[in-house]
Structure formats: C-alpha cells, structure tokens
mmCIF file of N, CA and C in Angstrom:
data_model
loop_
_atom_site.group_PDB
_atom_site.id
_atom_site.type_symbol
_atom_site.label_atom_id
_atom_site.label_comp_id
_atom_site.label_asym_id
_atom_site.label_seq_id
_atom_site.Cartn_x
_atom_site.Cartn_y
_atom_site.Cartn_z
ATOM 1 N N GLN V 89 97.287 37.764 -14.444
ATOM 2 C CA GLN V 89 96.090 37.064 -15.131
ATOM 3 C C GLN V 89 96.147 35.790 -14.496
ATOM 4 N N VAL V 90 94.699 35.136 -14.747
ATOM 5 C CA VAL V 90 94.520 33.782 -14.011
ATOM 6 C C VAL V 90 93.902 33.072 -15.120
ATOM 7 N N GLN V 91 94.050 32.048 -14.999
ATOM 8 C CA GLN V 91 93.632 30.862 -15.717
ATOM 9 C C GLN V 91 92.406 29.990 -14.805
ATOM 10 N N LEU V 92 91.268 29.572 -15.451
ATOM 11 C CA LEU V 92 90.340 28.917 -14.654
ATOM 12 C C LEU V 92 89.936 27.604 -15.360
ATOM 13 N N VAL V 93 89.637 26.544 -14.365
ATOM 14 C CA VAL V 93 89.371 25.348 -14.878
ATOM 15 C C VAL V 93 88.551 24.826 -14.024
ATOM 16 N N GLU V 94 86.837 24.365 -14.711
ATOM 17 C CA GLU V 94 85.933 23.851 -13.813
ATOM 18 C C GLU V 94 85.762 22.148 -13.817
ATOM 19 N N SER V 95 85.435 21.909 -12.714
ATOM 20 C CA SER V 95 84.970 20.552 -12.542
ATOM 21 C C SER V 95 84.019 20.290 -12.045
ATOM 22 N N GLY V 96 83.246 18.960 -12.142
ATOM 23 C CA GLY V 96 82.304 18.462 -11.039
ATOM 24 C C GLY V 96 80.788 18.360 -11.762
ATOM 25 N N GLY V 97 80.624 19.078 -13.215
ATOM 26 C CA GLY V 97 79.307 19.041 -13.319
ATOM 27 C C GLY V 97 78.527 17.432 -13.922
ATOM 28 N N GLY V 98 77.704 17.439 -14.141
ATOM 29 C CA GLY V 98 76.969 16.201 -14.420
ATOM 30 C C GLY V 98 75.532 16.204 -14.340
ATOM 31 N N LEU V 99 74.856 14.896 -14.415
ATOM 32 C CA LEU V 99 73.506 14.532 -14.293
ATOM 33 C C LEU V 99 73.340 14.281 -13.147
ATOM 34 N N VAL V 100 72.150 15.074 -12.601
ATOM 35 C CA VAL V 100 71.520 14.476 -11.284
ATOM 36 C C VAL V 100 70.044 14.843 -11.237
ATOM 37 N N GLN V 101 69.361 13.611 -10.665
ATOM 38 C CA GLN V 101 67.924 14.072 -10.250
ATOM 39 C C GLN V 101 67.476 14.950 -9.458
ATOM 40 N N ALA V 102 66.285 15.862 -9.678
ATOM 41 C CA ALA V 102 65.974 16.626 -8.773
ATOM 42 C C ALA V 102 66.032 16.260 -7.639
ATOM 43 N N GLY V 103 66.466 17.332 -6.815
ATOM 44 C CA GLY V 103 66.620 17.167 -5.259
ATOM 45 C C GLY V 103 67.986 16.647 -4.715
ATOM 46 N N GLY V 104 68.481 16.484 -5.770
ATOM 47 C CA GLY V 104 69.796 15.840 -5.551
ATOM 48 C C GLY V 104 71.121 16.998 -5.435
ATOM 49 N N SER V 105 72.343 16.736 -5.369
ATOM 50 C CA SER V 105 73.337 17.396 -5.140
ATOM 51 C C SER V 105 74.619 17.200 -6.023
ATOM 52 N N LEU V 106 75.362 18.620 -6.182
ATOM 53 C CA LEU V 106 76.355 18.576 -6.932
ATOM 54 C C LEU V 106 77.437 19.450 -6.234
ATOM 55 N N ARG V 107 78.667 19.240 -6.675
ATOM 56 C CA ARG V 107 79.410 20.314 -6.072
ATOM 57 C C ARG V 107 80.485 20.544 -7.334
ATOM 58 N N LEU V 108 80.650 21.778 -7.575
ATOM 59 C CA LEU V 108 81.448 22.364 -8.581
ATOM 60 C C LEU V 108 82.746 23.018 -8.003
ATOM 61 N N SER V 109 83.737 22.660 -8.632
ATOM 62 C CA SER V 109 84.869 23.183 -8.187
ATOM 63 C C SER V 109 85.806 23.970 -9.296
ATOM 64 N N CYS V 110 86.427 24.798 -8.909
ATOM 65 C CA CYS V 110 87.319 25.611 -9.906
ATOM 66 C C CYS V 110 88.763 26.029 -9.428
ATOM 67 N N ALA V 111 89.963 25.344 -10.427
ATOM 68 C CA ALA V 111 90.992 25.219 -10.154
ATOM 69 C C ALA V 111 91.657 26.713 -10.777
ATOM 70 N N ALA V 112 92.380 27.492 -10.275
ATOM 71 C CA ALA V 112 92.738 28.767 -10.611
ATOM 72 C C ALA V 112 94.179 28.728 -10.580
ATOM 73 N N SER V 113 95.120 29.236 -11.867
ATOM 74 C CA SER V 113 96.330 29.483 -12.027
ATOM 75 C C SER V 113 96.822 30.687 -11.144
ATOM 76 N N GLY V 114 98.199 30.953 -10.828
ATOM 77 C CA GLY V 114 98.593 32.169 -10.532
ATOM 78 C C GLY V 114 98.949 32.366 -9.047
ATOM 79 N N ARG V 115 99.540 33.198 -8.662
ATOM 80 C CA ARG V 115 100.084 33.641 -7.329
ATOM 81 C C ARG V 115 99.167 34.447 -6.551
ATOM 82 N N THR V 116 98.363 35.064 -7.009
ATOM 83 C CA THR V 116 97.620 36.245 -6.412
ATOM 84 C C THR V 116 96.207 35.669 -6.241
ATOM 85 N N PHE V 117 95.795 34.532 -6.372
ATOM 86 C CA PHE V 117 94.324 34.140 -6.351
ATOM 87 C C PHE V 117 93.462 35.041 -5.141
ATOM 88 N N SER V 118 94.209 35.244 -4.031
ATOM 89 C CA SER V 118 93.334 35.666 -2.933
ATOM 90 C C SER V 118 93.007 36.941 -3.355
ATOM 91 N N SER V 119 93.649 37.955 -4.206
ATOM 92 C CA SER V 119 93.190 39.168 -4.508
ATOM 93 C C SER V 119 91.907 39.285 -5.270
ATOM 94 N N TYR V 120 91.693 37.910 -5.544
ATOM 95 C CA TYR V 120 90.307 38.341 -6.809
ATOM 96 C C TYR V 120 89.149 37.650 -6.120
ATOM 97 N N PHE V 121 87.849 38.571 -6.558
ATOM 98 C CA PHE V 121 86.576 38.234 -6.241
ATOM 99 C C PHE V 121 86.605 37.009 -6.905
ATOM 100 N N MET V 122 85.742 35.916 -6.823
ATOM 101 C CA MET V 122 85.493 34.717 -7.671
ATOM 102 C C MET V 122 84.181 34.526 -7.646
ATOM 103 N N GLY V 123 83.204 34.406 -8.510
ATOM 104 C CA GLY V 123 82.191 34.116 -9.171
ATOM 105 C C GLY V 123 81.725 32.640 -10.014
ATOM 106 N N TRP V 124 80.479 32.515 -9.874
ATOM 107 C CA TRP V 124 79.929 31.313 -10.481
ATOM 108 C C TRP V 124 78.936 31.719 -11.159
ATOM 109 N N PHE V 125 78.921 31.597 -12.374
ATOM 110 C CA PHE V 125 77.638 32.213 -13.313
ATOM 111 C C PHE V 125 76.871 30.983 -13.906
ATOM 112 N N ARG V 126 75.924 31.171 -14.486
ATOM 113 C CA ARG V 126 75.339 30.277 -15.264
ATOM 114 C C ARG V 126 74.711 30.638 -16.613
ATOM 115 N N GLN V 127 74.390 29.961 -17.593
ATOM 116 C CA GLN V 127 73.634 30.369 -18.603
ATOM 117 C C GLN V 127 72.735 28.818 -19.280
ATOM 118 N N ALA V 128 71.640 29.195 -19.055
ATOM 119 C CA ALA V 128 70.896 28.332 -19.679
ATOM 120 C C ALA V 128 70.181 28.398 -21.210
ATOM 121 N N PRO V 129 70.052 27.456 -21.847
ATOM 122 C CA PRO V 129 69.606 27.514 -23.399
ATOM 123 C C PRO V 129 68.436 28.517 -23.722
ATOM 124 N N GLY V 130 68.980 29.479 -24.465
ATOM 125 C CA GLY V 130 68.053 30.731 -24.736
ATOM 126 C C GLY V 130 68.072 31.726 -23.576
ATOM 127 N N LYS V 131 68.680 31.815 -22.705
ATOM 128 C CA LYS V 131 68.572 32.685 -21.599
ATOM 129 C C LYS V 131 70.173 33.572 -21.322
ATOM 130 N N GLU V 132 69.874 34.575 -20.808
ATOM 131 C CA GLU V 132 71.297 35.359 -20.541
ATOM 132 C C GLU V 132 72.360 34.854 -19.140
ATOM 133 N N ARG V 133 73.300 34.946 -19.451
ATOM 134 C CA ARG V 133 74.175 34.525 -18.030
ATOM 135 C C ARG V 133 73.697 35.203 -17.343
ATOM 136 N N GLU V 134 74.022 34.475 -16.065
ATOM 137 C CA GLU V 134 73.310 35.126 -14.738
ATOM 138 C C GLU V 134 74.345 34.812 -13.525
ATOM 139 N N LEU V 135 74.732 35.709 -12.966
ATOM 140 C CA LEU V 135 75.684 35.352 -11.416
ATOM 141 C C LEU V 135 74.654 34.839 -10.451
ATOM 142 N N VAL V 136 75.225 33.421 -10.129
ATOM 143 C CA VAL V 136 74.762 32.806 -9.343
ATOM 144 C C VAL V 136 75.070 33.006 -7.627
ATOM 145 N N SER V 137 76.530 33.248 -7.774
ATOM 146 C CA SER V 137 77.176 33.340 -6.423
ATOM 147 C C SER V 137 78.374 34.057 -6.460
ATOM 148 N N ALA V 138 78.759 34.893 -5.669
ATOM 149 C CA ALA V 138 80.334 35.445 -5.738
ATOM 150 C C ALA V 138 80.570 35.366 -4.308
ATOM 151 N N ILE V 139 82.094 35.521 -4.262
ATOM 152 C CA ILE V 139 82.680 35.376 -3.035
ATOM 153 C C ILE V 139 84.232 36.533 -2.868
ATOM 154 N N SER V 140 84.188 37.228 -1.962
ATOM 155 C CA SER V 140 85.414 37.996 -2.005
ATOM 156 C C SER V 140 86.715 37.157 -1.488
ATOM 157 N N GLY V 141 87.842 37.980 -1.921
ATOM 158 C CA GLY V 141 88.816 37.518 -1.693
ATOM 159 C C GLY V 141 89.129 36.798 -0.117
ATOM 160 N N SER V 142 88.676 37.441 0.665
ATOM 161 C CA SER V 142 89.026 36.958 2.041
ATOM 162 C C SER V 142 88.117 36.007 2.544
ATOM 163 N N ALA V 143 86.941 35.741 1.733
ATOM 164 C CA ALA V 143 85.696 35.110 2.083
ATOM 165 C C ALA V 143 84.970 35.615 3.050
ATOM 166 N N SER V 144 85.220 36.958 3.164
ATOM 167 C CA SER V 144 84.360 37.829 4.445
ATOM 168 C C SER V 144 82.921 38.183 3.861
ATOM 169 N N VAL V 145 82.693 38.376 2.325
ATOM 170 C CA VAL V 145 81.770 38.413 1.849
ATOM 171 C C VAL V 145 81.297 37.590 0.616
ATOM 172 N N ARG V 146 79.792 37.314 0.896
ATOM 173 C CA ARG V 146 79.196 36.455 -0.020
ATOM 174 C C ARG V 146 78.261 36.567 -0.825
ATOM 175 N N TYR V 147 77.802 36.621 -2.059
ATOM 176 C CA TYR V 147 76.619 36.900 -2.952
ATOM 177 C C TYR V 147 76.071 35.926 -3.070
ATOM 178 N N TYR V 148 74.737 35.707 -3.334
ATOM 179 C CA TYR V 148 73.941 34.680 -3.614
ATOM 180 C C TYR V 148 72.436 35.228 -4.433
ATOM 181 N N ALA V 149 72.308 34.604 -5.683
ATOM 182 C CA ALA V 149 71.081 35.132 -6.360
ATOM 183 C C ALA V 149 70.036 34.317 -5.607
ATOM 184 N N ALA V 150 68.669 35.321 -5.660
ATOM 185 C CA ALA V 150 67.723 35.040 -4.827
ATOM 186 C C ALA V 150 67.025 33.507 -5.102
ATOM 187 N N SER V 151 67.526 33.089 -6.534
ATOM 188 C CA SER V 151 66.995 31.696 -6.948
ATOM 189 C C SER V 151 67.882 30.637 -6.153
ATOM 190 N N VAL V 152 68.946 30.679 -5.781
ATOM 191 C CA VAL V 152 69.831 29.905 -4.938
ATOM 192 C C VAL V 152 70.071 29.739 -3.577
ATOM 193 N N LYS V 153 69.528 31.014 -3.241
ATOM 194 C CA LYS V 153 69.798 31.224 -1.585
ATOM 195 C C LYS V 153 69.158 30.063 -0.739
ATOM 196 N N GLY V 154 70.150 29.750 0.251
ATOM 197 C CA GLY V 154 69.493 28.428 0.968
ATOM 198 C C GLY V 154 69.732 27.108 0.259
ATOM 199 N N ARG V 155 70.296 27.176 -0.837
ATOM 200 C CA ARG V 155 70.528 25.895 -1.411
ATOM 201 C C ARG V 155 71.755 25.518 -2.107
ATOM 202 N N PHE V 156 72.562 26.859 -2.355
ATOM 203 C CA PHE V 156 73.787 26.731 -2.749
ATOM 204 C C PHE V 156 74.829 27.419 -1.772
ATOM 205 N N THR V 157 76.125 26.921 -1.524
ATOM 206 C CA THR V 157 77.025 27.327 -0.919
ATOM 207 C C THR V 157 78.362 27.742 -1.306
ATOM 208 N N ILE V 158 79.037 28.831 -1.716
ATOM 209 C CA ILE V 158 80.036 29.199 -2.327
ATOM 210 C C ILE V 158 81.007 29.210 -0.976
ATOM 211 N N SER V 159 82.260 28.578 -1.530
ATOM 212 C CA SER V 159 83.532 28.737 -0.535
ATOM 213 C C SER V 159 85.024 28.732 -1.499
ATOM 214 N N ARG V 160 86.063 29.056 -0.766
ATOM 215 C CA ARG V 160 87.130 28.915 -1.469
ATOM 216 C C ARG V 160 88.409 28.680 -0.326
ATOM 217 N N GLU V 161 89.309 28.145 -0.943
ATOM 218 C CA GLU V 161 90.602 27.820 -0.167
ATOM 219 C C GLU V 161 91.628 28.567 -1.007
ATOM 220 N N ASN V 162 92.171 29.503 -0.492
ATOM 221 C CA ASN V 162 93.230 30.433 -0.989
ATOM 222 C C ASN V 162 94.285 29.742 -1.199
ATOM 223 N N ALA V 163 95.017 28.796 -0.295
ATOM 224 C CA ALA V 163 96.068 27.945 -0.188
ATOM 225 C C ALA V 163 96.101 27.102 -1.401
ATOM 226 N N LYS V 164 94.772 26.545 -1.871
ATOM 227 C CA LYS V 164 94.871 25.751 -2.891
ATOM 228 C C LYS V 164 94.513 26.310 -4.223
ATOM 229 N N ASN V 165 94.050 27.858 -4.067
ATOM 230 C CA ASN V 165 93.694 28.548 -5.552
ATOM 231 C C ASN V 165 92.336 27.652 -5.902
ATOM 232 N N THR V 166 91.211 27.574 -5.152
ATOM 233 C CA THR V 166 90.246 26.713 -5.743
ATOM 234 C C THR V 166 88.937 27.493 -4.848
ATOM 235 N N VAL V 167 87.736 27.388 -5.766
ATOM 236 C CA VAL V 167 86.453 28.002 -5.178
ATOM 237 C C VAL V 167 85.678 27.031 -5.862
ATOM 238 N N SER V 168 84.728 26.705 -4.494
ATOM 239 C CA SER V 168 83.737 25.641 -5.041
ATOM 240 C C SER V 168 82.215 26.122 -4.725
ATOM 241 N N LEU V 169 81.419 25.298 -5.425
ATOM 242 C CA LEU V 169 79.951 25.852 -5.402
ATOM 243 C C LEU V 169 79.205 24.569 -4.941
ATOM 244 N N GLN V 170 78.798 24.161 -3.758
ATOM 245 C CA GLN V 170 77.982 23.094 -3.301
ATOM 246 C C GLN V 170 76.519 23.511 -3.736
ATOM 247 N N MET V 171 75.803 22.540 -4.657
ATOM 248 C CA MET V 171 74.580 22.764 -4.833
ATOM 249 C C MET V 171 73.600 21.661 -4.211
ATOM 250 N N ASN V 172 72.591 22.119 -3.491
ATOM 251 C CA ASN V 172 71.754 21.242 -2.793
ATOM 252 C C ASN V 172 70.478 21.196 -3.233
ATOM 253 N N SER V 173 69.713 20.390 -3.151
ATOM 254 C CA SER V 173 68.330 20.684 -3.588
ATOM 255 C C SER V 173 68.180 21.000 -4.924
ATOM 256 N N LEU V 174 68.472 20.395 -6.024
ATOM 257 C CA LEU V 174 68.760 20.675 -7.055
ATOM 258 C C LEU V 174 67.456 20.647 -7.841
ATOM 259 N N LYS V 175 67.089 21.767 -8.628
ATOM 260 C CA LYS V 175 65.649 21.846 -9.559
ATOM 261 C C LYS V 175 66.184 21.778 -10.886
ATOM 262 N N PRO V 176 65.242 21.307 -11.611
ATOM 263 C CA PRO V 176 65.389 21.236 -13.119
ATOM 264 C C PRO V 176 65.544 22.580 -13.515
ATOM 265 N N GLU V 177 65.018 23.915 -13.251
ATOM 266 C CA GLU V 177 65.509 24.909 -13.572
ATOM 267 C C GLU V 177 66.860 25.564 -13.274
ATOM 268 N N ASP V 178 67.858 24.613 -12.538
ATOM 269 C CA ASP V 178 69.091 24.655 -12.419
ATOM 270 C C ASP V 178 69.809 24.376 -13.652
ATOM 271 N N THR V 179 69.289 23.739 -14.592
ATOM 272 C CA THR V 179 69.888 23.069 -15.757
ATOM 273 C C THR V 179 70.654 24.366 -16.514
ATOM 274 N N ALA V 180 71.917 24.304 -16.536
ATOM 275 C CA ALA V 180 72.745 25.149 -17.304
ATOM 276 C C ALA V 180 74.211 24.907 -17.619
ATOM 277 N N VAL V 181 74.829 25.457 -18.171
ATOM 278 C CA VAL V 181 76.167 25.588 -18.373
ATOM 279 C C VAL V 181 76.861 26.303 -17.061
ATOM 280 N N TYR V 182 77.742 25.872 -16.431
ATOM 281 C CA TYR V 182 78.084 26.741 -15.269
ATOM 282 C C TYR V 182 79.615 27.142 -15.318
ATOM 283 N N TYR V 183 79.729 28.436 -15.145
ATOM 284 C CA TYR V 183 81.068 29.060 -15.367
ATOM 285 C C TYR V 183 81.481 29.534 -14.092
ATOM 286 N N CYS V 184 82.967 29.321 -13.880
ATOM 287 C CA CYS V 184 83.725 30.135 -12.988
ATOM 288 C C CYS V 184 84.501 31.067 -13.360
ATOM 289 N N ALA V 185 84.314 32.423 -12.765
ATOM 290 C CA ALA V 185 84.971 33.436 -13.419
ATOM 291 C C ALA V 185 85.740 34.163 -11.906
ATOM 292 N N ALA V 186 86.492 35.370 -12.809
ATOM 293 C CA ALA V 186 87.257 36.153 -11.493
ATOM 294 C C ALA V 186 87.209 37.541 -11.779
ATOM 295 N N SER V 187 87.249 38.031 -11.079
ATOM 296 C CA SER V 187 87.075 39.614 -11.045
ATOM 297 C C SER V 187 88.228 40.652 -10.083
ATOM 298 N N GLU V 188 88.759 41.299 -10.736
ATOM 299 C CA GLU V 188 89.935 42.248 -9.983
ATOM 300 C C GLU V 188 89.194 43.203 -9.125
ATOM 301 N N THR V 189 88.342 43.601 -9.543
ATOM 302 C CA THR V 189 87.680 44.770 -8.989
ATOM 303 C C THR V 189 86.131 44.966 -8.323
ATOM 304 N N SER V 190 85.116 43.621 -8.436
ATOM 305 C CA SER V 190 84.249 43.618 -8.158
ATOM 306 C C SER V 190 83.513 42.349 -7.647
ATOM 307 N N LEU V 191 82.666 42.632 -6.633
ATOM 308 C CA LEU V 191 81.836 41.293 -6.296
ATOM 309 C C LEU V 191 80.992 40.908 -7.400
ATOM 310 N N ARG V 192 80.355 41.912 -7.858
ATOM 311 C CA ARG V 192 78.924 41.297 -8.813
ATOM 312 C C ARG V 192 79.421 41.996 -10.398
ATOM 313 N N ASN V 193 80.261 42.349 -10.468
ATOM 314 C CA ASN V 193 80.722 42.976 -11.771
ATOM 315 C C ASN V 193 82.131 42.989 -12.534
ATOM 316 N N GLU V 194 82.103 43.181 -13.328
ATOM 317 C CA GLU V 194 83.521 43.401 -14.076
ATOM 318 C C GLU V 194 84.582 42.035 -13.994
ATOM 319 N N TYR V 195 83.974 40.764 -14.343
ATOM 320 C CA TYR V 195 84.532 39.793 -14.207
ATOM 321 C C TYR V 195 85.232 39.481 -15.524
ATOM 322 N N SER V 196 86.613 39.439 -15.428
ATOM 323 C CA SER V 196 87.407 39.418 -16.758
ATOM 324 C C SER V 196 87.841 38.057 -17.181
ATOM 325 N N TYR V 197 88.029 36.940 -16.353
ATOM 326 C CA TYR V 197 88.718 35.982 -16.604
ATOM 327 C C TYR V 197 87.490 34.650 -16.215
ATOM 328 N N TRP V 198 87.600 34.042 -17.420
ATOM 329 C CA TRP V 198 86.380 33.101 -17.422
ATOM 330 C C TRP V 198 87.202 31.320 -17.481
ATOM 331 N N GLY V 199 86.290 30.473 -17.077
ATOM 332 C CA GLY V 199 86.605 29.409 -17.298
ATOM 333 C C GLY V 199 85.962 28.701 -18.561
ATOM 334 N N GLN V 200 86.295 27.486 -18.871
ATOM 335 C CA GLN V 200 85.591 26.913 -20.250
ATOM 336 C C GLN V 200 83.780 26.328 -19.931
ATOM 337 N N GLY V 201 83.784 26.225 -18.610
ATOM 338 C CA GLY V 201 82.193 25.728 -18.343
ATOM 339 C C GLY V 201 82.095 24.403 -18.048
ATOM 340 N N THR V 202 81.082 23.866 -17.557
ATOM 341 C CA THR V 202 80.873 22.991 -16.901
ATOM 342 C C THR V 202 79.272 22.614 -17.077
ATOM 343 N N GLN V 203 78.763 21.535 -17.628
ATOM 344 C CA GLN V 203 77.325 21.263 -17.859
ATOM 345 C C GLN V 203 76.767 20.841 -16.576
ATOM 346 N N VAL V 204 75.734 21.249 -16.183
ATOM 347 C CA VAL V 204 74.924 20.672 -15.164
ATOM 348 C C VAL V 204 73.534 20.531 -15.450
ATOM 349 N N THR V 205 73.045 19.176 -15.442
ATOM 350 C CA THR V 205 71.599 18.888 -15.862
ATOM 351 C C THR V 205 71.108 18.196 -14.663
ATOM 352 N N VAL V 206 69.805 18.872 -14.649
ATOM 353 C CA VAL V 206 69.046 18.163 -13.756
ATOM 354 C C VAL V 206 67.546 17.768 -14.131
ATOM 355 N N SER V 207 67.323 16.452 -13.601
ATOM 356 C CA SER V 207 66.104 15.834 -14.215
ATOM 357 C C SER V 207 65.032 15.908 -13.280
ATOM 358 N N SER V 208 63.778 15.879 -13.931
ATOM 359 C CA SER V 208 62.668 15.874 -12.946
ATOM 360 C C SER V 208 62.038 14.381 -12.889
#
C-alpha cells in the first residue's frame, strides 16, 4: 500500500509555470506506475500524464503534450509534474495516483489533491 501527498498547487497567470510534487510512502515506490489526474468543476476526472516505474515510458494527454513534463525520483519516492505555458483551461484540482498494474488504468491509490488556478 502507498500513501500520497501532493504539493505545489496555486494561482498563476496564463503563460506561467507551476511544478507539482507528490511524495509517496512505502518501500516499493519504484514498482508503481504513477499518474497525475485532474478534475475541473463539472467535468470528469482525466488522466493528464503518467510514468512507468523505471521512467522508461511516459504518457501525456493531447491537451498538455509539449507543455507538461512528468518525472520521478525513485530514491526519494517522489513524482513531479512540471507545467509550463499554463492556460485557463488547465484550472482544476490535480491528483497524484499510483497503479500497481497499468500506465493508464487501474489506479488504486490517490492523494488528496491540490488546486491549480490559471487566471486569464
């Protein structure tokens, strides 16, 4: 089992940058696929980006490709999401999540979420 705590959200103007971090507990962090999801008011939660345990495979939603970068440091049990060129439509609560089995599905462990607000 793994526990996740996000940090780094906030308010930023359009075109700005934010870096989200997620700290995980547990001794088998490198065995988990890690993902960042987001949920905007009135919308379904969507997978923004994900990374395999060895960081050899990364996924990005089309809406963030070229602007967001996911990374992980297994020695520190952390995963990060660097968000550049932010747009108002990136406004959402962002969640860190862990999956034992899949890059894009079956996420079983979730953080509490961190708010990202992008003003126009």
